Protein backbone atom coordinates (compact mmCIF):
# COMPACT_ATOMS: atom_id res chain seq x y z
CA UNK A 1 0.00 0.00 0.00
CA UNK A 2 1.53 3.37 -0.97
CA UNK A 3 2.39 5.62 1.93
CA UNK A 4 0.83 9.10 2.06
CA UNK A 5 3.01 11.58 0.22
CA UNK A 6 4.57 14.46 2.15
CA UNK A 7 5.76 17.58 0.32
CA UNK A 8 9.28 17.27 1.67
CA UNK A 9 11.51 15.18 3.89
CA UNK A 10 11.99 17.52 6.85
CA UNK A 11 13.53 14.82 9.01
CA UNK A 12 16.27 13.63 6.66
CA UNK A 13 19.28 12.66 8.75
CA UNK A 14 17.30 11.61 11.81
CA UNK A 15 17.56 7.95 12.83
CA UNK A 16 15.16 5.83 14.87
CA UNK A 17 15.62 2.24 16.06
CA UNK A 18 12.90 -0.06 17.39
CA UNK A 19 13.89 -3.26 19.21
CA UNK A 20 11.28 -6.03 18.98
CA UNK A 21 11.06 -9.61 20.17
CA UNK A 22 9.43 -11.32 17.17
CA UNK A 23 8.53 -10.73 13.54
CA UNK A 24 5.10 -9.00 13.52
CA UNK A 25 5.85 -6.92 16.65
CA UNK A 26 7.17 -4.09 14.47
CA UNK A 27 3.77 -4.01 12.74
CA UNK A 28 1.54 -4.42 15.80
CA UNK A 29 3.37 -1.87 17.97
CA UNK A 30 4.17 1.60 16.75
CA UNK A 31 3.87 0.88 13.02
CA UNK A 32 1.80 3.95 12.11
CA UNK A 33 4.27 6.37 13.69
CA UNK A 34 7.08 4.38 12.07
CA UNK A 35 5.50 4.88 8.64
CA UNK A 36 4.93 8.55 9.38
CA UNK A 37 8.55 9.12 10.31
CA UNK A 38 9.73 7.23 7.23
CA UNK A 39 7.56 9.52 5.07
CA UNK A 40 9.21 12.51 6.76
CA UNK A 41 12.65 11.25 5.80
CA UNK A 42 13.66 9.51 9.02
CA UNK A 43 15.86 6.42 8.64
CA UNK A 44 14.06 3.75 10.68
CA UNK A 45 15.70 0.46 11.58
CA UNK A 46 14.16 -2.52 13.38
CA UNK A 47 16.16 -5.03 15.38
CA UNK A 48 14.23 -8.32 15.65
CA UNK A 49 15.52 -10.50 18.49
CA UNK A 50 14.12 -13.88 17.40
CA UNK A 51 12.72 -15.56 14.31
CA UNK A 52 9.33 -16.34 15.84
CA UNK A 53 10.05 -20.04 15.38
CA UNK A 54 7.79 -21.20 18.22
CA UNK A 55 4.90 -18.85 17.56
CA UNK A 56 1.46 -20.28 16.91
CA UNK A 57 -0.43 -20.09 13.62
CA UNK A 58 -3.11 -17.57 14.57
CA UNK A 59 -4.76 -17.22 11.16
CA UNK A 60 -7.02 -20.23 10.47
CA UNK A 61 -6.57 -19.77 6.72
CA UNK A 62 -2.84 -20.44 7.12
CA UNK A 63 -3.25 -23.54 9.28
CA UNK A 64 -2.57 -26.00 6.49
CA UNK A 65 0.08 -28.59 5.54
CA UNK A 66 3.58 -27.27 4.94
CA UNK A 67 3.20 -24.09 6.96
CA UNK A 68 4.25 -25.20 10.44
CA UNK A 69 7.05 -27.35 9.03
CA UNK A 70 8.54 -24.29 7.30
CA UNK A 71 7.47 -21.63 9.79
CA UNK A 72 10.94 -20.14 10.26
CA UNK A 73 11.43 -19.35 6.57
CA UNK A 74 7.81 -18.30 6.10
CA UNK A 75 8.08 -15.77 8.92
CA UNK A 76 11.27 -14.37 7.42
CA UNK A 77 9.38 -13.85 4.15
CA UNK A 78 6.49 -12.21 5.99
CA UNK A 79 8.95 -9.88 7.69
CA UNK A 80 10.44 -8.92 4.32
CA UNK A 81 7.01 -7.92 3.03
CA UNK A 82 6.19 -5.96 6.19
CA UNK A 83 9.43 -4.01 6.15
CA UNK A 84 8.91 -3.13 2.48
CA UNK A 85 5.45 -1.80 3.30
CA UNK A 86 6.76 0.26 6.23
CA UNK A 87 9.83 1.46 4.35
CA UNK A 88 12.27 0.37 7.04
CA UNK A 89 15.52 -1.55 7.22
CA UNK A 90 15.81 -4.51 9.59
CA UNK A 91 18.25 -6.95 11.15
CA UNK A 92 17.79 -10.26 12.95
CA UNK A 93 19.73 -10.54 16.21
CA UNK A 94 19.70 -14.33 15.77
CA UNK A 95 18.17 -15.60 19.00
CA UNK A 96 15.70 -18.50 19.19
CA UNK A 97 12.07 -17.92 20.13
CA UNK A 98 11.18 -19.09 23.65
CA UNK A 99 7.56 -19.91 22.88
CA UNK A 100 4.68 -19.16 25.23
CA UNK A 101 4.82 -21.55 28.22
CA UNK A 102 1.40 -22.87 29.18
CA UNK A 103 0.26 -24.83 32.20
CA UNK A 104 0.03 -24.51 35.97
CA UNK A 105 2.77 -24.55 36.93
CA UNK A 106 4.30 -23.37 33.67
CA UNK A 107 6.99 -25.66 32.23
CA UNK A 108 10.61 -24.49 32.09
CA UNK A 109 11.69 -22.57 29.02
CA UNK A 110 13.40 -24.63 26.31
CA UNK A 111 17.18 -24.83 26.50
CA UNK A 112 19.01 -22.28 24.36
CA UNK A 113 16.04 -19.96 23.91
CA UNK A 114 16.15 -16.16 24.03
CA UNK A 115 14.34 -15.94 27.35
CA UNK A 116 17.25 -17.72 29.07
CA UNK A 117 20.12 -15.78 27.51
CA UNK A 118 22.53 -13.91 29.77
CA UNK A 119 21.65 -10.21 29.49
CA UNK A 120 25.18 -9.05 28.74
CA UNK A 121 25.60 -11.74 26.10
CA UNK A 122 22.21 -10.92 24.59
CA UNK A 123 22.99 -7.20 24.46
CA UNK A 124 26.24 -7.59 22.51
CA UNK A 125 24.76 -7.91 18.99
CA UNK A 126 22.37 -5.05 19.77
CA UNK A 127 25.23 -2.84 20.98
CA UNK A 128 27.04 -3.66 17.75
CA UNK A 129 23.96 -2.73 15.71
CA UNK A 130 23.40 0.52 17.63
CA UNK A 131 27.01 1.55 17.03
CA UNK A 132 26.67 0.76 13.35
CA UNK A 133 23.27 2.41 12.74
CA UNK A 134 23.80 5.28 15.24
CA UNK A 135 20.16 5.98 16.17
CA UNK A 136 19.18 9.19 17.89
CA UNK A 137 16.15 7.48 19.47
CA UNK A 138 15.69 3.88 20.65
CA UNK A 139 12.35 2.30 21.57
CA UNK A 140 11.59 -1.01 23.26
CA UNK A 141 9.12 -2.60 25.69
CA UNK A 142 8.54 -1.75 29.34
CA UNK A 143 9.85 -3.95 32.15
CA UNK A 144 6.79 -6.21 31.83
CA UNK A 145 7.45 -6.70 28.14
CA UNK A 146 4.16 -5.01 27.20
CA UNK A 147 2.78 -8.39 28.19
CA UNK A 148 4.75 -11.02 30.11
CA UNK A 149 6.08 -13.11 27.24
CA UNK A 150 9.61 -14.24 28.19
CA UNK A 151 11.01 -12.95 24.90
CA UNK A 152 9.42 -9.53 25.41
CA UNK A 153 10.85 -9.27 28.90
CA UNK A 154 14.31 -10.26 27.68
CA UNK A 155 13.96 -7.80 24.80
CA UNK A 156 13.40 -5.07 27.39
CA UNK A 157 16.43 -6.16 29.40
CA UNK A 158 18.91 -6.28 26.54
CA UNK A 159 17.58 -3.03 25.07
CA UNK A 160 18.10 -1.10 28.29
CA UNK A 161 21.53 -2.68 28.74
CA UNK A 162 22.53 -1.83 25.16
CA UNK A 163 21.19 1.74 25.34
CA UNK A 164 23.45 2.51 28.30
CA UNK A 165 26.43 0.47 27.11
CA UNK A 166 26.60 1.57 23.46
CA UNK A 167 28.12 4.95 24.31
CA UNK A 168 30.65 3.62 26.81
CA UNK A 169 34.03 2.84 25.21
CA UNK A 170 34.87 0.49 28.07
CA UNK A 171 31.83 -1.69 27.43
CA UNK A 172 31.87 -4.15 24.54
CA UNK A 173 35.15 -2.75 23.18
CA UNK A 174 35.09 -5.11 20.17
CA UNK A 175 31.58 -4.09 19.06
CA UNK A 176 32.42 -0.93 17.12
CA UNK A 177 32.90 2.77 17.79
CA UNK A 178 30.81 4.01 20.75
CA UNK A 179 27.54 5.77 20.02
CA UNK A 180 25.10 7.08 22.64
CA UNK A 181 21.44 7.28 21.56
CA UNK A 182 19.88 10.47 22.91
CA UNK A 183 16.46 9.17 24.01
CA UNK A 184 15.02 5.86 25.22
CA UNK A 185 11.28 5.16 25.06
CA UNK A 186 9.02 2.33 26.15
CA UNK A 187 6.04 1.58 23.92
CA UNK A 188 2.58 1.77 25.48
CA UNK A 189 0.47 0.50 22.64
CA UNK A 190 -2.25 -1.41 24.47
CA UNK A 191 -3.59 0.66 27.36
CA UNK A 192 -6.87 0.33 29.22
CA UNK A 193 -7.87 3.98 28.57
CA UNK A 194 -7.42 3.38 24.84
CA UNK A 195 -9.49 0.18 24.99
CA UNK A 196 -12.25 1.96 26.95
CA UNK A 197 -12.31 4.85 24.48
CA UNK A 198 -12.56 2.52 21.48
CA UNK A 199 -15.19 0.40 23.24
CA UNK A 200 -17.37 3.42 23.96
CA UNK A 201 -16.90 4.77 20.44
CA UNK A 202 -18.03 1.48 18.91
CA UNK A 203 -21.16 1.46 21.07
CA UNK A 204 -21.85 5.10 20.21
CA UNK A 205 -21.80 4.14 16.53
CA UNK A 206 -24.17 1.24 17.16
CA UNK A 207 -21.45 -1.34 16.55
CA UNK A 208 -20.48 -4.41 18.52
CA UNK A 209 -17.31 -3.80 20.52
CA UNK A 210 -14.55 -6.43 20.58
CA UNK A 211 -13.43 -4.98 23.93
CA UNK A 212 -16.60 -5.77 25.90
CA UNK A 213 -15.41 -9.05 27.42
CA UNK A 214 -11.75 -8.08 27.69
CA UNK A 215 -12.51 -4.96 29.74
CA UNK A 216 -14.41 -6.93 32.40
CA UNK A 217 -11.20 -8.42 33.79
CA UNK A 218 -8.84 -5.55 32.93
CA UNK A 219 -7.87 -3.90 36.20
CA UNK A 220 -7.71 -0.11 36.29
CA UNK A 221 -4.15 1.15 36.82
CA UNK A 222 -4.11 4.97 36.82
CA UNK A 223 -0.50 4.98 38.01
CA UNK A 224 0.52 2.84 35.05
CA UNK A 225 -1.50 4.87 32.54
CA UNK A 226 0.14 8.06 33.82
CA UNK A 227 3.51 6.78 32.63
CA UNK A 228 2.68 7.76 29.05
CA UNK A 229 4.60 10.94 28.27
CA UNK A 230 4.49 11.08 24.49
CA UNK A 231 1.51 10.78 22.16
CA UNK A 232 2.51 10.84 18.49
CA UNK A 233 -0.33 11.80 16.09
CA UNK A 234 -0.15 9.35 13.18
CA UNK A 235 -3.70 8.35 12.19
CA UNK A 236 -3.02 9.17 8.53
CA UNK A 237 -0.78 6.09 8.56
CA UNK A 238 -3.16 3.59 10.17
CA UNK A 239 -3.73 2.10 6.73
CA UNK A 240 -0.02 1.47 6.26
CA UNK A 241 0.07 -0.14 9.71
CA UNK A 242 -2.80 -2.45 8.77
CA UNK A 243 -1.13 -3.54 5.53
CA UNK A 244 2.11 -4.28 7.39
CA UNK A 245 0.16 -6.32 9.93
CA UNK A 246 -1.58 -8.31 7.22
CA UNK A 247 1.80 -9.16 5.70
CA UNK A 248 2.31 -11.43 8.72
CA UNK A 249 -0.28 -13.84 7.39
CA UNK A 250 0.52 -16.74 9.75
CA UNK A 251 -0.03 -14.54 12.80
CA UNK A 252 -2.70 -12.03 11.81
CA UNK A 253 -6.28 -13.08 11.02
CA UNK A 254 -7.78 -10.54 8.59
CA UNK A 255 -11.18 -11.44 10.05
CA UNK A 256 -9.95 -11.02 13.63
CA UNK A 257 -11.13 -8.64 16.30
CA UNK A 258 -8.60 -5.89 15.59
CA UNK A 259 -9.96 -5.28 12.11
CA UNK A 260 -13.54 -5.16 13.40
CA UNK A 261 -12.96 -1.57 14.55
CA UNK A 262 -13.34 0.72 11.53
CA UNK A 263 -10.21 2.71 10.80
CA UNK A 264 -12.25 5.92 10.84
CA UNK A 265 -13.42 5.16 14.39
CA UNK A 266 -9.84 4.50 15.47
CA UNK A 267 -8.60 7.76 13.91
CA UNK A 268 -11.39 9.78 15.46
CA UNK A 269 -11.10 8.19 18.90
CA UNK A 270 -7.38 7.60 19.45
CA UNK A 271 -5.29 9.15 16.66
CA UNK A 272 -1.93 8.66 18.40
CA UNK A 273 0.61 5.98 19.25
CA UNK A 274 1.81 6.31 22.81
CA UNK A 275 5.23 6.06 24.43
CA UNK A 276 6.98 6.63 27.74
CA UNK A 277 10.15 8.73 27.76
CA UNK A 278 12.51 6.87 30.09
CA UNK A 279 15.91 8.47 29.48
CA UNK A 280 16.76 11.69 27.65
CA UNK A 281 20.17 13.21 27.09
CA UNK A 282 18.56 16.31 25.56
CA UNK A 283 16.20 18.90 27.02
CA UNK A 284 12.64 17.87 26.24
CA UNK A 285 9.53 18.92 28.15
CA UNK A 286 6.77 16.37 28.65
CA UNK A 287 4.10 15.80 27.54
CA UNK A 288 5.51 15.43 24.03
CA UNK A 289 4.02 14.72 20.61
CA UNK A 290 7.27 13.72 18.88
CA UNK A 291 9.92 11.09 19.61
CA UNK A 292 12.57 13.53 18.36
CA UNK A 293 11.48 16.44 20.59
CA UNK A 294 14.57 18.25 21.82
CA UNK A 295 16.87 16.82 19.14
CA UNK A 296 17.82 19.68 16.86
CA UNK A 297 20.99 18.40 15.20
CA UNK A 298 20.78 14.94 13.63
CA UNK A 299 24.53 14.68 13.10
CSV table of C-alpha atoms in Angstrom, one decimal:
chain,number,residue,atom,x,y,z
A,1,UNK,CA,0.0,0.0,0.0
A,2,UNK,CA,1.5,3.4,-1.0
A,3,UNK,CA,2.4,5.6,1.9
A,4,UNK,CA,0.8,9.1,2.1
A,5,UNK,CA,3.0,11.6,0.2
A,6,UNK,CA,4.6,14.5,2.1
A,7,UNK,CA,5.8,17.6,0.3
A,8,UNK,CA,9.3,17.3,1.7
A,9,UNK,CA,11.5,15.2,3.9
A,10,UNK,CA,12.0,17.5,6.8
A,11,UNK,CA,13.5,14.8,9.0
A,12,UNK,CA,16.3,13.6,6.7
A,13,UNK,CA,19.3,12.7,8.7
A,14,UNK,CA,17.3,11.6,11.8
A,15,UNK,CA,17.6,7.9,12.8
A,16,UNK,CA,15.2,5.8,14.9
A,17,UNK,CA,15.6,2.2,16.1
A,18,UNK,CA,12.9,-0.1,17.4
A,19,UNK,CA,13.9,-3.3,19.2
A,20,UNK,CA,11.3,-6.0,19.0
A,21,UNK,CA,11.1,-9.6,20.2
A,22,UNK,CA,9.4,-11.3,17.2
A,23,UNK,CA,8.5,-10.7,13.5
A,24,UNK,CA,5.1,-9.0,13.5
A,25,UNK,CA,5.8,-6.9,16.6
A,26,UNK,CA,7.2,-4.1,14.5
A,27,UNK,CA,3.8,-4.0,12.7
A,28,UNK,CA,1.5,-4.4,15.8
A,29,UNK,CA,3.4,-1.9,18.0
A,30,UNK,CA,4.2,1.6,16.7
A,31,UNK,CA,3.9,0.9,13.0
A,32,UNK,CA,1.8,4.0,12.1
A,33,UNK,CA,4.3,6.4,13.7
A,34,UNK,CA,7.1,4.4,12.1
A,35,UNK,CA,5.5,4.9,8.6
A,36,UNK,CA,4.9,8.6,9.4
A,37,UNK,CA,8.6,9.1,10.3
A,38,UNK,CA,9.7,7.2,7.2
A,39,UNK,CA,7.6,9.5,5.1
A,40,UNK,CA,9.2,12.5,6.8
A,41,UNK,CA,12.6,11.3,5.8
A,42,UNK,CA,13.7,9.5,9.0
A,43,UNK,CA,15.9,6.4,8.6
A,44,UNK,CA,14.1,3.8,10.7
A,45,UNK,CA,15.7,0.5,11.6
A,46,UNK,CA,14.2,-2.5,13.4
A,47,UNK,CA,16.2,-5.0,15.4
A,48,UNK,CA,14.2,-8.3,15.7
A,49,UNK,CA,15.5,-10.5,18.5
A,50,UNK,CA,14.1,-13.9,17.4
A,51,UNK,CA,12.7,-15.6,14.3
A,52,UNK,CA,9.3,-16.3,15.8
A,53,UNK,CA,10.0,-20.0,15.4
A,54,UNK,CA,7.8,-21.2,18.2
A,55,UNK,CA,4.9,-18.9,17.6
A,56,UNK,CA,1.5,-20.3,16.9
A,57,UNK,CA,-0.4,-20.1,13.6
A,58,UNK,CA,-3.1,-17.6,14.6
A,59,UNK,CA,-4.8,-17.2,11.2
A,60,UNK,CA,-7.0,-20.2,10.5
A,61,UNK,CA,-6.6,-19.8,6.7
A,62,UNK,CA,-2.8,-20.4,7.1
A,63,UNK,CA,-3.2,-23.5,9.3
A,64,UNK,CA,-2.6,-26.0,6.5
A,65,UNK,CA,0.1,-28.6,5.5
A,66,UNK,CA,3.6,-27.3,4.9
A,67,UNK,CA,3.2,-24.1,7.0
A,68,UNK,CA,4.3,-25.2,10.4
A,69,UNK,CA,7.0,-27.4,9.0
A,70,UNK,CA,8.5,-24.3,7.3
A,71,UNK,CA,7.5,-21.6,9.8
A,72,UNK,CA,10.9,-20.1,10.3
A,73,UNK,CA,11.4,-19.4,6.6
A,74,UNK,CA,7.8,-18.3,6.1
A,75,UNK,CA,8.1,-15.8,8.9
A,76,UNK,CA,11.3,-14.4,7.4
A,77,UNK,CA,9.4,-13.9,4.1
A,78,UNK,CA,6.5,-12.2,6.0
A,79,UNK,CA,9.0,-9.9,7.7
A,80,UNK,CA,10.4,-8.9,4.3
A,81,UNK,CA,7.0,-7.9,3.0
A,82,UNK,CA,6.2,-6.0,6.2
A,83,UNK,CA,9.4,-4.0,6.2
A,84,UNK,CA,8.9,-3.1,2.5
A,85,UNK,CA,5.4,-1.8,3.3
A,86,UNK,CA,6.8,0.3,6.2
A,87,UNK,CA,9.8,1.5,4.4
A,88,UNK,CA,12.3,0.4,7.0
A,89,UNK,CA,15.5,-1.6,7.2
A,90,UNK,CA,15.8,-4.5,9.6
A,91,UNK,CA,18.2,-7.0,11.1
A,92,UNK,CA,17.8,-10.3,12.9
A,93,UNK,CA,19.7,-10.5,16.2
A,94,UNK,CA,19.7,-14.3,15.8
A,95,UNK,CA,18.2,-15.6,19.0
A,96,UNK,CA,15.7,-18.5,19.2
A,97,UNK,CA,12.1,-17.9,20.1
A,98,UNK,CA,11.2,-19.1,23.6
A,99,UNK,CA,7.6,-19.9,22.9
A,100,UNK,CA,4.7,-19.2,25.2
A,101,UNK,CA,4.8,-21.5,28.2
A,102,UNK,CA,1.4,-22.9,29.2
A,103,UNK,CA,0.3,-24.8,32.2
A,104,UNK,CA,0.0,-24.5,36.0
A,105,UNK,CA,2.8,-24.6,36.9
A,106,UNK,CA,4.3,-23.4,33.7
A,107,UNK,CA,7.0,-25.7,32.2
A,108,UNK,CA,10.6,-24.5,32.1
A,109,UNK,CA,11.7,-22.6,29.0
A,110,UNK,CA,13.4,-24.6,26.3
A,111,UNK,CA,17.2,-24.8,26.5
A,112,UNK,CA,19.0,-22.3,24.4
A,113,UNK,CA,16.0,-20.0,23.9
A,114,UNK,CA,16.2,-16.2,24.0
A,115,UNK,CA,14.3,-15.9,27.4
A,116,UNK,CA,17.2,-17.7,29.1
A,117,UNK,CA,20.1,-15.8,27.5
A,118,UNK,CA,22.5,-13.9,29.8
A,119,UNK,CA,21.6,-10.2,29.5
A,120,UNK,CA,25.2,-9.0,28.7
A,121,UNK,CA,25.6,-11.7,26.1
A,122,UNK,CA,22.2,-10.9,24.6
A,123,UNK,CA,23.0,-7.2,24.5
A,124,UNK,CA,26.2,-7.6,22.5
A,125,UNK,CA,24.8,-7.9,19.0
A,126,UNK,CA,22.4,-5.0,19.8
A,127,UNK,CA,25.2,-2.8,21.0
A,128,UNK,CA,27.0,-3.7,17.7
A,129,UNK,CA,24.0,-2.7,15.7
A,130,UNK,CA,23.4,0.5,17.6
A,131,UNK,CA,27.0,1.6,17.0
A,132,UNK,CA,26.7,0.8,13.4
A,133,UNK,CA,23.3,2.4,12.7
A,134,UNK,CA,23.8,5.3,15.2
A,135,UNK,CA,20.2,6.0,16.2
A,136,UNK,CA,19.2,9.2,17.9
A,137,UNK,CA,16.2,7.5,19.5
A,138,UNK,CA,15.7,3.9,20.6
A,139,UNK,CA,12.3,2.3,21.6
A,140,UNK,CA,11.6,-1.0,23.3
A,141,UNK,CA,9.1,-2.6,25.7
A,142,UNK,CA,8.5,-1.8,29.3
A,143,UNK,CA,9.8,-3.9,32.2
A,144,UNK,CA,6.8,-6.2,31.8
A,145,UNK,CA,7.4,-6.7,28.1
A,146,UNK,CA,4.2,-5.0,27.2
A,147,UNK,CA,2.8,-8.4,28.2
A,148,UNK,CA,4.8,-11.0,30.1
A,149,UNK,CA,6.1,-13.1,27.2
A,150,UNK,CA,9.6,-14.2,28.2
A,151,UNK,CA,11.0,-13.0,24.9
A,152,UNK,CA,9.4,-9.5,25.4
A,153,UNK,CA,10.8,-9.3,28.9
A,154,UNK,CA,14.3,-10.3,27.7
A,155,UNK,CA,14.0,-7.8,24.8
A,156,UNK,CA,13.4,-5.1,27.4
A,157,UNK,CA,16.4,-6.2,29.4
A,158,UNK,CA,18.9,-6.3,26.5
A,159,UNK,CA,17.6,-3.0,25.1
A,160,UNK,CA,18.1,-1.1,28.3
A,161,UNK,CA,21.5,-2.7,28.7
A,162,UNK,CA,22.5,-1.8,25.2
A,163,UNK,CA,21.2,1.7,25.3
A,164,UNK,CA,23.4,2.5,28.3
A,165,UNK,CA,26.4,0.5,27.1
A,166,UNK,CA,26.6,1.6,23.5
A,167,UNK,CA,28.1,5.0,24.3
A,168,UNK,CA,30.6,3.6,26.8
A,169,UNK,CA,34.0,2.8,25.2
A,170,UNK,CA,34.9,0.5,28.1
A,171,UNK,CA,31.8,-1.7,27.4
A,172,UNK,CA,31.9,-4.2,24.5
A,173,UNK,CA,35.2,-2.7,23.2
A,174,UNK,CA,35.1,-5.1,20.2
A,175,UNK,CA,31.6,-4.1,19.1
A,176,UNK,CA,32.4,-0.9,17.1
A,177,UNK,CA,32.9,2.8,17.8
A,178,UNK,CA,30.8,4.0,20.8
A,179,UNK,CA,27.5,5.8,20.0
A,180,UNK,CA,25.1,7.1,22.6
A,181,UNK,CA,21.4,7.3,21.6
A,182,UNK,CA,19.9,10.5,22.9
A,183,UNK,CA,16.5,9.2,24.0
A,184,UNK,CA,15.0,5.9,25.2
A,185,UNK,CA,11.3,5.2,25.1
A,186,UNK,CA,9.0,2.3,26.1
A,187,UNK,CA,6.0,1.6,23.9
A,188,UNK,CA,2.6,1.8,25.5
A,189,UNK,CA,0.5,0.5,22.6
A,190,UNK,CA,-2.2,-1.4,24.5
A,191,UNK,CA,-3.6,0.7,27.4
A,192,UNK,CA,-6.9,0.3,29.2
A,193,UNK,CA,-7.9,4.0,28.6
A,194,UNK,CA,-7.4,3.4,24.8
A,195,UNK,CA,-9.5,0.2,25.0
A,196,UNK,CA,-12.3,2.0,26.9
A,197,UNK,CA,-12.3,4.8,24.5
A,198,UNK,CA,-12.6,2.5,21.5
A,199,UNK,CA,-15.2,0.4,23.2
A,200,UNK,CA,-17.4,3.4,24.0
A,201,UNK,CA,-16.9,4.8,20.4
A,202,UNK,CA,-18.0,1.5,18.9
A,203,UNK,CA,-21.2,1.5,21.1
A,204,UNK,CA,-21.9,5.1,20.2
A,205,UNK,CA,-21.8,4.1,16.5
A,206,UNK,CA,-24.2,1.2,17.2
A,207,UNK,CA,-21.5,-1.3,16.5
A,208,UNK,CA,-20.5,-4.4,18.5
A,209,UNK,CA,-17.3,-3.8,20.5
A,210,UNK,CA,-14.6,-6.4,20.6
A,211,UNK,CA,-13.4,-5.0,23.9
A,212,UNK,CA,-16.6,-5.8,25.9
A,213,UNK,CA,-15.4,-9.1,27.4
A,214,UNK,CA,-11.7,-8.1,27.7
A,215,UNK,CA,-12.5,-5.0,29.7
A,216,UNK,CA,-14.4,-6.9,32.4
A,217,UNK,CA,-11.2,-8.4,33.8
A,218,UNK,CA,-8.8,-5.5,32.9
A,219,UNK,CA,-7.9,-3.9,36.2
A,220,UNK,CA,-7.7,-0.1,36.3
A,221,UNK,CA,-4.2,1.2,36.8
A,222,UNK,CA,-4.1,5.0,36.8
A,223,UNK,CA,-0.5,5.0,38.0
A,224,UNK,CA,0.5,2.8,35.0
A,225,UNK,CA,-1.5,4.9,32.5
A,226,UNK,CA,0.1,8.1,33.8
A,227,UNK,CA,3.5,6.8,32.6
A,228,UNK,CA,2.7,7.8,29.1
A,229,UNK,CA,4.6,10.9,28.3
A,230,UNK,CA,4.5,11.1,24.5
A,231,UNK,CA,1.5,10.8,22.2
A,232,UNK,CA,2.5,10.8,18.5
A,233,UNK,CA,-0.3,11.8,16.1
A,234,UNK,CA,-0.2,9.3,13.2
A,235,UNK,CA,-3.7,8.4,12.2
A,236,UNK,CA,-3.0,9.2,8.5
A,237,UNK,CA,-0.8,6.1,8.6
A,238,UNK,CA,-3.2,3.6,10.2
A,239,UNK,CA,-3.7,2.1,6.7
A,240,UNK,CA,0.0,1.5,6.3
A,241,UNK,CA,0.1,-0.1,9.7
A,242,UNK,CA,-2.8,-2.4,8.8
A,243,UNK,CA,-1.1,-3.5,5.5
A,244,UNK,CA,2.1,-4.3,7.4
A,245,UNK,CA,0.2,-6.3,9.9
A,246,UNK,CA,-1.6,-8.3,7.2
A,247,UNK,CA,1.8,-9.2,5.7
A,248,UNK,CA,2.3,-11.4,8.7
A,249,UNK,CA,-0.3,-13.8,7.4
A,250,UNK,CA,0.5,-16.7,9.8
A,251,UNK,CA,0.0,-14.5,12.8
A,252,UNK,CA,-2.7,-12.0,11.8
A,253,UNK,CA,-6.3,-13.1,11.0
A,254,UNK,CA,-7.8,-10.5,8.6
A,255,UNK,CA,-11.2,-11.4,10.1
A,256,UNK,CA,-9.9,-11.0,13.6
A,257,UNK,CA,-11.1,-8.6,16.3
A,258,UNK,CA,-8.6,-5.9,15.6
A,259,UNK,CA,-10.0,-5.3,12.1
A,260,UNK,CA,-13.5,-5.2,13.4
A,261,UNK,CA,-13.0,-1.6,14.6
A,262,UNK,CA,-13.3,0.7,11.5
A,263,UNK,CA,-10.2,2.7,10.8
A,264,UNK,CA,-12.3,5.9,10.8
A,265,UNK,CA,-13.4,5.2,14.4
A,266,UNK,CA,-9.8,4.5,15.5
A,267,UNK,CA,-8.6,7.8,13.9
A,268,UNK,CA,-11.4,9.8,15.5
A,269,UNK,CA,-11.1,8.2,18.9
A,270,UNK,CA,-7.4,7.6,19.4
A,271,UNK,CA,-5.3,9.1,16.7
A,272,UNK,CA,-1.9,8.7,18.4
A,273,UNK,CA,0.6,6.0,19.3
A,274,UNK,CA,1.8,6.3,22.8
A,275,UNK,CA,5.2,6.1,24.4
A,276,UNK,CA,7.0,6.6,27.7
A,277,UNK,CA,10.1,8.7,27.8
A,278,UNK,CA,12.5,6.9,30.1
A,279,UNK,CA,15.9,8.5,29.5
A,280,UNK,CA,16.8,11.7,27.6
A,281,UNK,CA,20.2,13.2,27.1
A,282,UNK,CA,18.6,16.3,25.6
A,283,UNK,CA,16.2,18.9,27.0
A,284,UNK,CA,12.6,17.9,26.2
A,285,UNK,CA,9.5,18.9,28.2
A,286,UNK,CA,6.8,16.4,28.6
A,287,UNK,CA,4.1,15.8,27.5
A,288,UNK,CA,5.5,15.4,24.0
A,289,UNK,CA,4.0,14.7,20.6
A,290,UNK,CA,7.3,13.7,18.9
A,291,UNK,CA,9.9,11.1,19.6
A,292,UNK,CA,12.6,13.5,18.4
A,293,UNK,CA,11.5,16.4,20.6
A,294,UNK,CA,14.6,18.2,21.8
A,295,UNK,CA,16.9,16.8,19.1
A,296,UNK,CA,17.8,19.7,16.9
A,297,UNK,CA,21.0,18.4,15.2
A,298,UNK,CA,20.8,14.9,13.6
A,299,UNK,CA,24.5,14.7,13.1
